[in-house]
């Protein structure tokens, strides 16, 4: 157990405040594809109070590099869906008991490659191959601990949408409603392809050291992780948005046309992507990026059930809301349409209208507020 | 001059056959952005015979990693547009004198980073920053040598389309017709963004050695170049094509879900991209990839003329055919539409209908044969 984990463990079962990171030791765990950890710790935050019937629990699932801090609560830090989750908000923390869990394999409180093994050495390259199903199964242990037998709603976008859908498939008796935004039943060939290039860039970095770079004083494979983020970020946005924001403008004081010796400055869009890369590498572990990216590549609700349709058939008792961003070119709207049409009770797709692409699920989630407030999350439900 | 260049120089002015690589020493050259080479050699191939009026010359421009071998001619090797260029084909080498030039900065016969300086050392990192305008200006020297005052037609796709358009802008009096397929007036923010990630991957490879890797016995930054190619190749294809071809299938005998130690096999789409990367690194120089990619990033016909519109105004005497691939998501059809509408004499966009994306300009160019044969390249013209 790391020092950080030791600190968190003080909070286990002691919900000191809303939006404060807690940790739960969930015991040993055998992973879907064969790995094993003697102890899995899960980092999570909660907001509000579980009612006596245990009927008002909402699980919010974060995306690839997200964390459990979806709303500020009693902390000073704004959450990543601050305008959407909180007192009086669409996900009203005065009515609902809201839970957000750091995904297994991540680096924000849950066991991941940077966590320490029983001998005090980071797992690094030895951290098991992790799937979306693994994350959901571990989250079920947390639900048990919190006294949540059935989630009123499980809600997420992007990889969080994949996790919400996996909850409905793995534990259909424990999910009343699922809100799946900008996500698919299974990662597509193209999504796998973009992910492969990202993983390869991290592994190419000499500082990666086959995944066991924690002992070094150097910051690890930040150059490779930065390239991965650049690739990913392009796919999170849209061509028109980048064109309107940056076009071919040169970064102030730089000349991208180069000197005679071929050194050159940057276009604004390059500086922007450098900034995105820099922000990520300062807050995210490269091994966690690999583990979670490979988990996303493995995403397939049908695995273990014979087919996607057979898996979805399990969700007949779950009410679904499926949403997509109209300009998304990573999780294409057609994929949400296929998911919605494949459900035991097909539903229409709700569209977030945004010019920016996939990231619209973060920036424009409030477009789903009317349908959620009048239906899924209304006081009558 | 390298041994290879010495061999080519035997062919200068001695057109031994169709589809046979020739080379021309064009003398010293000052690059658009300030670089200088004491001698620029240009590799090229020709097919057919220039008529006495010099009126039947067609210039075909290759794309980023292409070469001058567009048709087999007297060689045993098929060309990259074999079905489109040749005796009796749309670009009929029995009627036209066809020329195809290896782009300046490349590695197929023209001066590039792997060429030797006067002291016999590869230029490597010292090779000047090169633009599309540079390539066209050097090609004009070749046209002079070949006795081509005016091209009947200049034709190209992707970066070849950019080069065709640049010919019309730089030398409007020397271009009667221009066929611009799947190309833009200027590289967009998104195209720059994808290119940046590719260049960064090459430079991250420890074998890159700041561009001066030729002395080493090792094959150079093939891992980085392979990642660049993977990224690029995804953008050359379409999401639906990859999904139909590969979906989530596992590569035969491999398990992408991983072992407990997280090593894993590949999805088929990963194996496919590995194969694409492997093919490219065996035939292309990483420095040339950088030089040409940065040239493509710099592509902007308006540079030096105040604006794109001012540059296009120069082409009032040129007849244009603009074409796009309907599923292209790197050179979006909207960009071809804007180009076509911005010409002094606006034209409609001809569409290549293909599910595969940008690469449709290579695989389905014959869809342009009817319009070309009945108009631009008809016997009456």
XYZ file of C-alpha atoms in Angstrom:
762
model
C 0.000 0.000 0.000
C 1.460 3.358 -1.003
C 1.604 6.339 1.296
C -1.141 7.901 -0.743
C -3.295 4.823 -0.390
C -2.649 4.800 3.335
C -3.944 8.330 3.542
C -7.040 7.481 1.551
C -7.786 4.419 3.587
C -8.580 6.645 6.538
C -11.680 7.688 4.669
C -12.997 4.213 3.961
C -16.508 4.053 5.322
C -16.099 7.577 6.604
C -17.712 9.882 4.105
C -16.211 13.089 5.360
C -17.698 15.237 2.659
C -19.094 15.584 -0.837
C -16.556 15.528 -3.618
C -13.751 14.291 -1.359
C -11.690 11.353 -2.564
C -12.335 8.165 -0.598
C -10.782 4.769 -1.026
C -12.071 1.286 -0.471
C -10.062 -1.871 -0.164
C -12.049 -4.415 -2.130
C -9.843 -7.446 -1.524
C -8.172 -9.752 -4.040
C -9.400 -9.753 -7.607
C -9.080 -12.105 -10.578
C -9.207 -10.167 -13.816
C -11.395 -11.122 -16.776
C -8.463 -12.168 -18.947
C -6.505 -13.975 -16.248
C -4.567 -11.486 -14.176
C -4.691 -11.316 -10.402
C -4.083 -8.684 -7.733
C -3.937 -9.567 -4.032
C -5.680 -6.292 -3.164
C -7.631 -3.857 -5.303
C -8.211 -0.392 -3.938
C -10.921 1.698 -5.519
C -10.913 5.509 -5.357
C -14.274 7.230 -5.451
C -16.228 10.297 -4.426
C -19.834 10.760 -3.364
C -22.300 13.630 -3.136
C -25.551 13.710 -1.164
C -27.112 10.947 0.897
C -28.501 7.535 0.106
C -32.161 7.432 1.082
C -33.534 4.743 3.366
C -34.968 2.740 0.490
C -31.589 2.913 -1.270
C -33.472 4.134 -4.333
C -31.719 7.390 -5.190
C -28.207 6.316 -6.130
C -26.702 7.612 -9.376
C -23.391 6.362 -10.731
C -21.500 8.714 -13.033
C -18.725 7.182 -15.118
C -15.734 9.179 -16.310
C -13.956 8.937 -19.664
C -10.458 7.705 -20.543
C -8.305 10.195 -18.649
C -11.019 11.465 -16.327
C -11.290 11.161 -12.584
C -13.906 10.858 -9.881
C -14.216 14.613 -9.282
C -17.348 15.285 -11.302
C -18.575 18.127 -9.067
C -16.961 20.353 -6.450
C -19.105 19.385 -3.451
C -17.214 20.323 -0.288
C -13.925 20.675 -2.118
C -12.552 23.882 -3.586
C -11.983 22.359 -6.998
C -14.579 22.502 -9.746
C -15.623 19.156 -11.197
C -15.526 18.107 -14.826
C -19.318 18.250 -15.121
C -19.707 21.066 -12.593
C -22.693 22.654 -14.312
C -24.466 19.335 -14.692
C -23.973 17.663 -11.313
C -24.537 19.432 -7.989
C -27.203 20.984 -5.781
C -30.159 21.933 -7.954
C -28.388 20.764 -11.107
C -29.634 18.160 -13.583
C -28.050 15.435 -11.495
C -29.290 17.028 -8.282
C -27.073 16.086 -5.369
C -29.795 17.305 -2.982
C -32.071 14.563 -4.303
C -29.621 11.909 -5.444
C -26.777 10.041 -3.834
C -24.187 10.483 -6.558
C -21.119 8.274 -6.863
C -18.183 8.615 -9.239
C -15.432 5.993 -9.330
C -11.888 6.219 -10.624
C -11.538 3.439 -13.134
C -9.518 0.375 -12.230
C -6.079 0.786 -13.797
C -6.145 4.576 -13.539
C -3.997 6.931 -11.502
C -6.535 8.894 -9.462
C -7.025 6.700 -6.437
C -7.781 3.249 -7.796
C -5.248 0.459 -8.161
C -3.204 0.955 -11.288
C 0.299 0.398 -12.625
C 1.702 3.151 -10.417
C 0.259 1.495 -7.281
C 2.609 -0.491 -5.091
C 2.672 -4.244 -4.805
C 2.877 -5.867 -1.336
C 6.656 -5.437 -1.431
C 6.315 -1.719 -2.044
C 7.347 -1.822 -5.712
C 5.109 -0.201 -8.350
C 3.269 -2.815 -10.401
C 4.423 -1.146 -13.625
C 4.564 -3.662 -16.454
C 3.163 -6.361 -14.148
C -0.225 -4.682 -13.766
C -2.778 -7.059 -15.284
C -4.546 -6.546 -18.583
C -7.759 -4.769 -17.594
C -11.123 -4.629 -19.335
C -14.199 -2.463 -19.016
C -15.928 -5.510 -17.535
C -13.240 -5.650 -14.834
C -13.894 -2.025 -13.887
C -17.623 -2.657 -13.602
C -17.149 -5.793 -11.521
C -14.929 -3.925 -9.069
C -17.424 -1.061 -8.967
C -20.091 -3.606 -7.982
C -18.054 -4.351 -4.863
C -18.123 -0.648 -4.049
C -21.888 -0.551 -4.593
C -22.227 -3.431 -2.127
C -20.174 -1.537 0.429
C -22.185 1.661 -0.071
C -25.459 -0.231 0.359
C -26.561 0.390 -3.210
C -28.409 -2.693 -4.401
C -29.822 -0.972 -7.477
C -28.642 2.170 -9.225
C -31.432 4.591 -10.036
C -29.266 5.643 -13.009
C -25.841 4.859 -14.380
C -24.623 7.645 -16.652
C -21.495 8.265 -18.668
C -19.986 9.579 -21.884
C -17.270 8.165 -24.149
C -15.447 5.443 -22.202
C -17.808 6.396 -19.348
C -20.680 5.519 -21.670
C -19.036 2.169 -22.346
C -18.827 1.601 -18.599
C -22.488 2.599 -18.115
C -23.528 0.152 -20.831
C -21.367 -2.600 -19.327
C -23.099 -2.077 -15.984
C -26.467 -2.686 -17.651
C -25.125 -5.826 -19.347
C -23.176 -7.286 -16.410
C -25.676 -6.426 -13.681
C -29.063 -5.801 -15.319
C -30.881 -6.382 -12.025
C -28.886 -3.585 -10.420
C -29.486 -0.869 -13.034
C -32.869 0.814 -13.465
C -31.771 3.393 -16.028
C -28.689 3.792 -18.178
C -27.616 6.958 -19.972
C -25.059 6.149 -22.660
C -23.533 9.184 -24.349
C -21.177 9.079 -27.347
C -20.320 5.422 -26.861
C -20.601 2.091 -28.597
C -21.419 -1.534 -27.887
C -17.881 -2.468 -28.896
C -14.823 -0.530 -29.979
C -14.596 -0.316 -33.735
C -11.684 -1.141 -36.034
C -10.952 2.563 -36.437
C -11.019 3.203 -32.698
C -8.628 0.301 -32.235
C -6.422 1.667 -35.003
C -6.075 5.154 -33.504
C -5.450 3.553 -30.107
C -2.691 1.333 -31.467
C -0.723 4.315 -32.779
C -1.053 5.996 -29.383
C 0.176 2.962 -27.467
C 3.057 2.515 -29.912
C 4.170 6.123 -29.398
C 4.357 5.624 -25.621
C 6.302 2.392 -25.987
C 8.708 4.008 -28.474
C 9.780 6.574 -25.888
C 13.196 5.465 -24.551
C 12.063 6.600 -21.088
C 9.284 4.004 -21.128
C 11.736 1.277 -20.065
C 9.237 -1.456 -20.873
C 6.803 0.078 -18.410
C 9.034 0.014 -15.352
C 10.143 3.626 -15.286
C 9.022 4.594 -11.794
C 12.388 4.074 -10.115
C 14.036 6.638 -12.394
C 14.153 10.243 -11.285
C 13.148 11.288 -14.800
C 9.472 11.981 -15.432
C 8.919 8.843 -17.505
C 7.777 8.573 -21.121
C 6.206 12.023 -21.280
C 7.214 12.594 -24.910
C 5.498 9.410 -26.041
C 2.461 10.098 -23.870
C 2.335 13.601 -25.341
C 2.223 12.222 -28.876
C -0.533 9.811 -27.830
C -2.509 12.725 -26.449
C -2.010 14.785 -29.610
C -3.393 11.963 -31.754
C -6.288 11.414 -29.368
C -7.095 15.091 -29.055
C -7.409 15.511 -32.816
C -9.982 12.722 -32.807
C -11.826 14.390 -29.901
C -12.394 17.556 -31.900
C -13.753 18.294 -35.372
C -12.109 19.474 -38.564
C -14.286 22.604 -38.823
C -13.644 23.574 -35.199
C -9.864 23.407 -35.630
C -10.107 25.297 -38.904
C -12.171 28.116 -37.410
C -10.007 28.380 -34.291
C -6.576 28.063 -35.868
C -6.613 27.762 -39.633
C -3.053 28.198 -40.836
C -2.139 30.925 -38.328
C 1.434 30.960 -37.096
C 2.110 30.832 -33.379
C 3.005 34.347 -32.250
C 6.687 35.003 -32.804
C 7.299 31.681 -34.553
C 7.890 30.853 -38.199
C 6.610 27.413 -39.191
C 8.137 27.773 -42.645
C 11.505 27.062 -41.208
C 14.997 28.319 -41.391
C 17.484 27.220 -44.024
C 18.581 24.524 -41.587
C 14.996 23.227 -41.486
C 14.372 24.084 -37.852
C 11.022 25.700 -37.751
C 8.483 27.306 -35.476
C 4.935 26.147 -35.045
C 1.533 26.759 -36.452
C -0.983 27.790 -33.796
C -2.680 24.409 -34.002
C 0.647 22.755 -33.176
C 1.123 24.991 -30.160
C -2.422 24.132 -29.095
C -1.723 20.408 -29.338
C 1.605 20.845 -27.537
C -0.372 22.505 -24.743
C -2.901 19.666 -24.637
C -0.044 17.174 -24.454
C 1.762 19.122 -21.766
C -1.365 19.363 -19.623
C -1.996 15.633 -19.820
C 1.540 14.457 -19.100
C 1.622 16.626 -15.975
C -1.429 14.872 -14.560
C -1.532 11.357 -15.980
C 0.581 8.243 -15.742
C 1.706 6.757 -19.055
C 1.162 3.178 -17.899
C -2.377 4.019 -16.820
C -2.920 5.548 -20.253
C -1.804 2.266 -21.812
C -3.890 0.088 -19.492
C -7.044 2.149 -19.986
C -6.520 2.543 -23.727
C -6.082 -1.209 -24.114
C -9.165 -1.686 -21.940
C -11.070 0.562 -24.321
C -9.746 -1.359 -27.334
C -11.059 -4.530 -25.661
C -14.500 -3.018 -25.067
C -17.131 -5.426 -26.340
C -20.281 -5.949 -24.300
C -20.847 -9.187 -26.217
C -17.743 -10.910 -24.875
C -18.798 -13.816 -22.719
C -22.387 -13.760 -23.988
C -21.902 -15.015 -27.537
C -22.804 -11.789 -29.280
C -23.618 -8.123 -28.749
C -27.298 -8.872 -29.311
C -27.257 -11.637 -26.708
C -25.571 -9.287 -24.244
C -28.054 -6.514 -24.917
C -30.936 -8.966 -24.514
C -29.937 -9.165 -20.859
C -30.845 -5.465 -20.474
C -34.567 -5.858 -21.230
C -35.442 -4.489 -17.803
C -33.212 -1.414 -18.097
C -34.522 1.902 -19.410
C -32.020 3.508 -21.798
C -31.257 6.976 -22.926
C -28.788 6.983 -25.804
C -27.159 10.215 -26.937
C -24.549 11.244 -29.500
C -22.726 14.404 -30.535
C -23.728 15.241 -34.088
C -20.173 16.219 -35.150
C -18.431 13.309 -33.406
C -15.949 11.557 -35.683
C -14.453 9.176 -33.144
C -17.707 7.766 -31.765
C -19.714 8.330 -34.912
C -23.439 9.062 -34.452
C -24.154 6.021 -36.640
C -22.677 3.863 -33.879
C -25.040 5.335 -31.301
C -27.890 4.794 -33.758
C -26.921 1.123 -34.072
C -26.730 0.750 -30.298
C -30.118 2.431 -29.805
C -31.736 0.287 -32.486
C -30.219 -2.911 -31.069
C -31.637 -2.545 -27.566
C -34.408 -4.933 -26.487
C -36.613 -1.860 -26.407
C -35.194 0.368 -29.161
C -35.031 4.067 -28.358
C -34.385 7.190 -30.409
C -30.949 8.818 -30.191
C -30.813 12.190 -28.456
C -28.433 14.543 -30.217
C -26.049 17.012 -28.695
C -25.610 19.664 -31.353
C -22.092 20.981 -31.263
C -19.476 21.949 -33.826
C -16.545 20.655 -31.785
C -16.821 16.895 -32.190
C -16.597 14.151 -29.592
C -15.653 16.528 -26.748
C -19.167 17.932 -27.036
C -20.144 15.221 -24.529
C -18.114 17.197 -21.969
C -18.756 20.772 -23.048
C -22.419 20.535 -24.066
C -23.863 17.853 -21.801
C -26.421 20.408 -20.586
C -28.263 19.882 -23.867
C -29.444 16.611 -22.336
C -30.749 18.390 -19.225
C -34.305 18.928 -20.517
C -34.899 15.286 -21.404
C -33.195 14.077 -18.233
C -35.011 16.524 -15.940
C -38.402 15.830 -17.491
C -37.969 12.082 -17.498
C -35.075 9.990 -16.176
C -34.084 12.276 -13.339
C -37.402 13.999 -12.742
C -38.845 13.987 -9.197
C -41.483 11.510 -10.370
C -38.868 8.888 -11.171
C 27.052 13.062 -56.219
C 26.190 9.608 -54.952
C 26.938 6.438 -56.856
C 23.253 6.166 -57.582
C 23.125 9.691 -58.941
C 26.183 8.972 -61.089
C 24.348 6.051 -62.597
C 21.264 8.118 -63.285
C 23.236 10.922 -64.820
C 24.098 8.664 -67.713
C 20.481 8.935 -68.742
C 20.309 12.712 -68.742
C 19.096 13.791 -72.142
C 19.097 10.158 -73.199
C 15.552 8.885 -72.917
C 16.358 5.233 -73.179
C 12.805 4.071 -72.631
C 9.356 4.719 -71.261
C 8.996 4.347 -67.520
C 12.750 4.278 -66.938
C 14.154 6.535 -64.249
C 16.190 9.436 -65.631
C 17.961 12.172 -63.754
C 18.696 15.770 -64.574
C 21.209 18.021 -62.930
C 19.415 21.339 -62.626
C 22.212 23.374 -61.051
C 22.229 25.363 -57.820
C 18.921 26.263 -56.211
C 17.789 28.794 -53.608
C 14.775 27.475 -51.725
C 11.630 29.519 -51.094
C 12.275 29.859 -47.366
C 16.004 30.528 -47.597
C 17.892 27.275 -47.980
C 20.408 26.602 -50.722
C 21.811 23.564 -52.495
C 24.799 23.814 -54.844
C 23.260 21.184 -57.134
C 19.750 19.853 -57.373
C 19.208 16.590 -59.204
C 15.703 15.739 -60.294
C 14.584 12.167 -60.951
C 11.838 11.651 -63.507
C 10.333 9.245 -66.012
C 8.671 9.825 -69.361
C 6.346 7.908 -71.685
C 5.670 8.618 -75.340
C 7.052 11.393 -77.514
C 6.729 15.144 -77.473
C 5.172 16.305 -80.724
C 6.807 18.926 -82.904
C 4.529 21.671 -81.637
C 5.337 20.660 -78.070
C 1.599 20.598 -77.447
C 1.015 17.104 -76.076
C 2.914 17.098 -72.755
C 1.129 15.866 -69.637
C 2.674 16.175 -66.179
C 1.468 13.689 -63.567
C 2.231 14.530 -59.956
C 2.620 11.867 -57.296
C 1.446 12.020 -53.681
C 3.408 12.161 -50.420
C 5.310 8.864 -50.553
C 4.810 8.223 -54.254
C 7.378 8.032 -56.993
C 7.754 8.774 -60.687
C 6.757 5.282 -61.830
C 3.145 5.957 -62.729
C 3.026 3.357 -65.537
C 5.160 0.393 -66.516
C 6.249 1.543 -69.970
C 9.358 -0.401 -70.962
C 10.004 -1.525 -67.401
C 8.802 -4.753 -65.856
C 7.254 -3.015 -62.876
C 3.627 -1.910 -62.849
C 3.030 1.751 -62.113
C 0.869 3.247 -59.391
C -1.760 4.377 -61.907
C -1.145 1.482 -64.319
C -4.753 1.235 -65.435
C -5.057 4.965 -65.978
C -1.814 5.863 -67.729
C -0.396 3.900 -70.682
C -1.005 2.994 -74.306
C -4.721 3.385 -75.031
C -5.441 4.369 -71.434
C -7.132 7.561 -70.262
C -3.775 9.295 -70.199
C -2.794 7.735 -73.517
C 0.959 7.483 -73.840
C 0.542 6.888 -77.591
C -0.921 10.372 -77.904
C 0.680 12.232 -75.012
C 4.213 12.821 -73.867
C 3.771 11.971 -70.202
C 6.191 13.077 -67.508
C 6.249 12.163 -63.827
C 8.773 13.738 -61.463
C 10.009 12.565 -58.093
C 9.363 15.419 -55.737
C 12.285 17.510 -54.505
C 13.177 16.242 -51.031
C 12.096 12.682 -51.796
C 14.112 9.498 -52.001
C 13.328 8.177 -55.482
C 15.883 9.949 -57.637
C 15.562 13.633 -56.738
C 17.798 15.459 -54.308
C 16.698 14.780 -50.761
C 18.146 14.367 -47.278
C 19.706 11.026 -48.191
C 21.561 12.588 -51.158
C 25.216 13.374 -50.735
C 26.684 16.818 -50.359
C 29.780 17.768 -52.396
C 31.942 16.172 -49.709
C 30.085 12.889 -50.032
C 28.172 13.175 -46.757
C 24.384 12.758 -46.737
C 22.624 16.095 -46.265
C 20.539 14.623 -43.435
C 19.426 17.338 -41.042
C 21.047 19.977 -43.242
C 18.655 19.451 -46.141
C 16.759 22.712 -46.585
C 13.140 23.286 -45.628
C 11.264 22.518 -48.829
C 7.884 23.724 -50.034
C 5.471 22.653 -52.724
C 6.418 25.840 -54.561
C 10.062 24.707 -54.501
C 9.139 21.400 -56.119
C 7.214 23.153 -58.866
C 10.001 25.631 -59.548
C 12.516 22.818 -59.930
C 10.090 20.936 -62.156
C 9.949 24.032 -64.384
C 13.666 23.605 -64.976
C 12.987 20.048 -66.116
C 10.221 21.267 -68.426
C 12.699 23.711 -69.980
C 15.156 20.888 -70.545
C 12.506 18.637 -72.069
C 11.354 21.387 -74.407
C 7.952 21.686 -72.816
C 6.945 25.335 -72.860
C 3.337 24.645 -71.987
C 1.813 21.577 -70.376
C -1.303 20.321 -72.115
C -2.393 19.068 -68.684
C -0.955 18.891 -65.184
C -2.705 16.232 -63.133
C -2.366 14.931 -59.609
C -4.119 13.680 -56.484
C -3.560 14.433 -52.812
C -0.154 16.111 -52.498
C 0.073 15.587 -56.276
C -3.074 17.668 -56.563
C -1.437 20.362 -54.484
C 1.525 20.278 -56.850
C -0.750 20.474 -59.896
C -2.523 23.477 -58.427
C 0.783 25.136 -57.560
C 1.896 24.736 -61.178
C -1.197 26.635 -62.310
C -0.522 29.384 -59.769
C 3.244 29.681 -60.218
C 3.337 29.307 -64.005
C -0.151 30.052 -65.335
C 1.221 30.708 -68.833
C 2.705 27.219 -68.921
C -0.412 25.236 -67.905
C -3.391 24.836 -70.235
C -5.356 22.435 -68.040
C -5.071 21.365 -64.423
C -6.718 18.309 -62.859
C -6.731 18.632 -59.075
C -7.967 15.538 -57.237
C -8.569 15.312 -53.468
C -6.494 18.389 -52.712
C -6.823 21.850 -51.236
C -5.644 25.408 -51.819
C -3.841 25.281 -48.467
C -3.314 22.630 -45.830
C -5.897 22.898 -43.090
C -5.429 23.052 -39.323
C -6.453 19.397 -39.049
C -4.068 18.287 -41.771
C -1.287 20.175 -39.996
C -2.316 18.565 -36.708
C -2.169 14.982 -37.995
C 1.150 15.788 -39.676
C 2.645 17.163 -36.463
C 1.975 13.932 -34.592
C 3.629 11.976 -37.412
C 6.735 14.145 -37.436
C 6.967 13.983 -33.645
C 6.849 10.171 -33.715
C 9.806 10.035 -36.128
C 11.819 12.487 -34.055
C 11.038 10.545 -30.843
C 12.709 7.437 -32.236
C 16.166 7.172 -30.588
C 17.524 5.986 -33.944
C 16.590 9.317 -35.525
C 19.758 10.921 -34.133
C 18.525 14.412 -34.980
C 18.248 13.414 -38.608
C 21.823 12.314 -39.138
C 21.389 8.558 -38.903
C 22.835 7.497 -42.249
C 26.300 6.654 -40.952
C 24.902 4.063 -38.540
C 24.598 0.477 -39.710
C 21.123 0.348 -38.145
C 18.160 0.979 -40.428
C 17.353 4.395 -38.948
C 14.161 5.525 -37.220
C 11.957 2.842 -38.707
C 9.827 2.493 -35.556
C 8.989 6.196 -35.561
C 8.395 6.223 -39.298
C 6.152 3.205 -38.871
C 4.020 5.034 -36.311
C 3.804 8.023 -38.641
C 2.606 5.744 -41.409
C 0.012 4.107 -39.156
C -1.462 7.495 -38.258
C -1.402 8.613 -41.873
C -2.882 5.383 -43.179
C -5.876 5.628 -40.859
C -6.588 9.072 -42.290
C -6.238 7.696 -45.843
C -9.028 5.198 -45.304
C -12.573 5.440 -43.955
C -14.182 4.259 -40.766
C -16.756 2.078 -42.571
C -14.094 0.458 -44.769
C -11.976 -0.557 -41.770
C -15.058 -1.789 -39.944
C -16.216 -3.963 -42.828
C -12.729 -5.352 -43.510
C -11.593 -5.955 -39.944
C -14.172 -5.116 -37.319
C -12.931 -6.529 -34.024
C -11.472 -9.721 -35.504
C -8.368 -11.079 -33.859
C -5.266 -11.699 -35.925
C -5.037 -15.432 -36.575
C -3.339 -17.163 -33.675
C -3.104 -14.017 -31.559
C -5.061 -12.932 -28.499
C -5.449 -9.164 -28.230
C -7.047 -9.515 -24.815
C -3.690 -10.160 -23.318
C -2.024 -12.439 -20.925
C -1.945 -11.886 -17.182
C 1.336 -10.040 -17.724
C -0.442 -7.693 -20.113
C 1.455 -8.766 -23.197
C -1.092 -9.191 -25.852
C -1.607 -10.181 -29.452
C -3.154 -8.019 -32.092
C -6.489 -7.281 -33.614
C -6.513 -7.791 -37.379
C -6.642 -4.064 -37.963
C -3.432 -3.714 -35.934
C -1.723 -6.382 -38.005
C -2.913 -4.585 -41.128
C -1.437 -1.287 -39.940
C 1.778 -3.035 -38.896
C 1.984 -4.354 -42.443
C 1.392 -0.888 -43.910
C 4.120 0.506 -41.663
C 6.518 -2.289 -42.516
C 5.988 -1.821 -46.249
C 6.677 1.899 -46.036
C 9.785 1.756 -43.877
C 11.339 -0.755 -46.276
C 10.996 1.679 -49.174
C 11.069 5.208 -47.771
C 13.567 7.399 -46.007
C 12.406 8.903 -42.708
C 14.056 12.262 -43.391
C 12.326 12.453 -46.767
C 9.062 11.697 -44.983
C 9.723 14.625 -42.663
C 10.756 17.007 -45.443
C 7.771 16.171 -47.622
C 5.314 16.169 -44.705
C 6.526 19.581 -43.607
C 6.297 20.718 -47.227
C 2.684 19.575 -47.241
C 2.016 21.383 -43.949
C 3.407 24.527 -45.589
C 1.173 24.142 -48.652
C -0.597 27.423 -49.304
C -0.949 28.649 -52.875
C -1.604 32.122 -51.500
C 1.848 32.536 -49.995
C 3.665 35.302 -51.835
C 0.500 36.579 -53.502
C -1.295 38.127 -50.538
C -4.158 35.623 -50.411
C -5.472 32.388 -51.860
C -7.933 34.365 -53.969
C -5.168 36.556 -55.361
C -3.133 33.460 -56.184
C -6.074 31.773 -57.883
C -6.797 34.950 -59.858
C -3.518 34.266 -61.658
C -5.024 31.074 -63.079
C -7.770 32.743 -65.116
C -6.361 31.242 -68.323
C -6.154 27.687 -66.964
C -8.980 25.196 -67.436
C -9.619 23.230 -64.239
C -11.087 19.899 -63.405
C -11.577 19.515 -59.639
C -12.404 16.136 -58.148
C -12.920 14.696 -54.671
C -13.543 11.302 -53.114
C -16.942 11.359 -51.464
C -15.784 9.454 -48.360
C -12.498 11.356 -47.935
C -11.991 12.513 -44.342
C -8.483 13.886 -44.738
C -9.088 16.063 -47.796
C -12.748 16.640 -47.113
C -15.006 17.102 -50.154
C -16.002 20.485 -48.723
C -12.427 21.629 -49.290
C -12.570 20.637 -52.952
C -15.908 22.423 -53.197
C -14.331 25.586 -51.802
C -11.420 25.332 -54.225
C -13.742 24.788 -57.184
C -15.952 27.719 -56.180
C -12.958 30.008 -55.640
C -11.504 29.616 -59.120
C -11.696 32.594 -61.499
C -14.040 30.411 -63.535
C -15.813 28.264 -60.929
C -16.350 24.641 -61.872
C -18.408 21.793 -60.445
C -16.640 19.133 -58.392
C -16.426 15.696 -59.963
C -16.943 12.985 -57.384
C -15.172 9.682 -57.102
C -17.649 7.430 -55.315
C -15.798 5.050 -53.067
C -16.266 3.669 -49.585
C -12.571 3.636 -48.760
C -11.806 7.307 -48.137
C -8.918 9.421 -49.386
C -7.096 6.487 -51.029
C -9.970 6.367 -53.497
C -7.938 8.839 -55.553
C -5.494 5.971 -56.165
C -7.838 3.000 -56.370
C -10.785 4.545 -58.207
C -9.215 7.182 -60.448
C -10.803 5.452 -63.449
C -14.101 7.016 -62.395
C -12.685 10.234 -63.848
C -11.891 8.538 -67.164
C -15.212 9.365 -68.870
C -15.018 13.101 -68.165
C -11.323 13.218 -68.992
C -11.638 11.190 -72.188
C -14.636 13.159 -73.424
C -13.136 16.520 -72.617
C -9.706 17.352 -71.191
C -7.820 14.475 -72.755
C -10.053 13.850 -75.780
C -8.451 13.801 -79.221
C -10.086 17.168 -79.953
C -8.153 18.865 -77.192
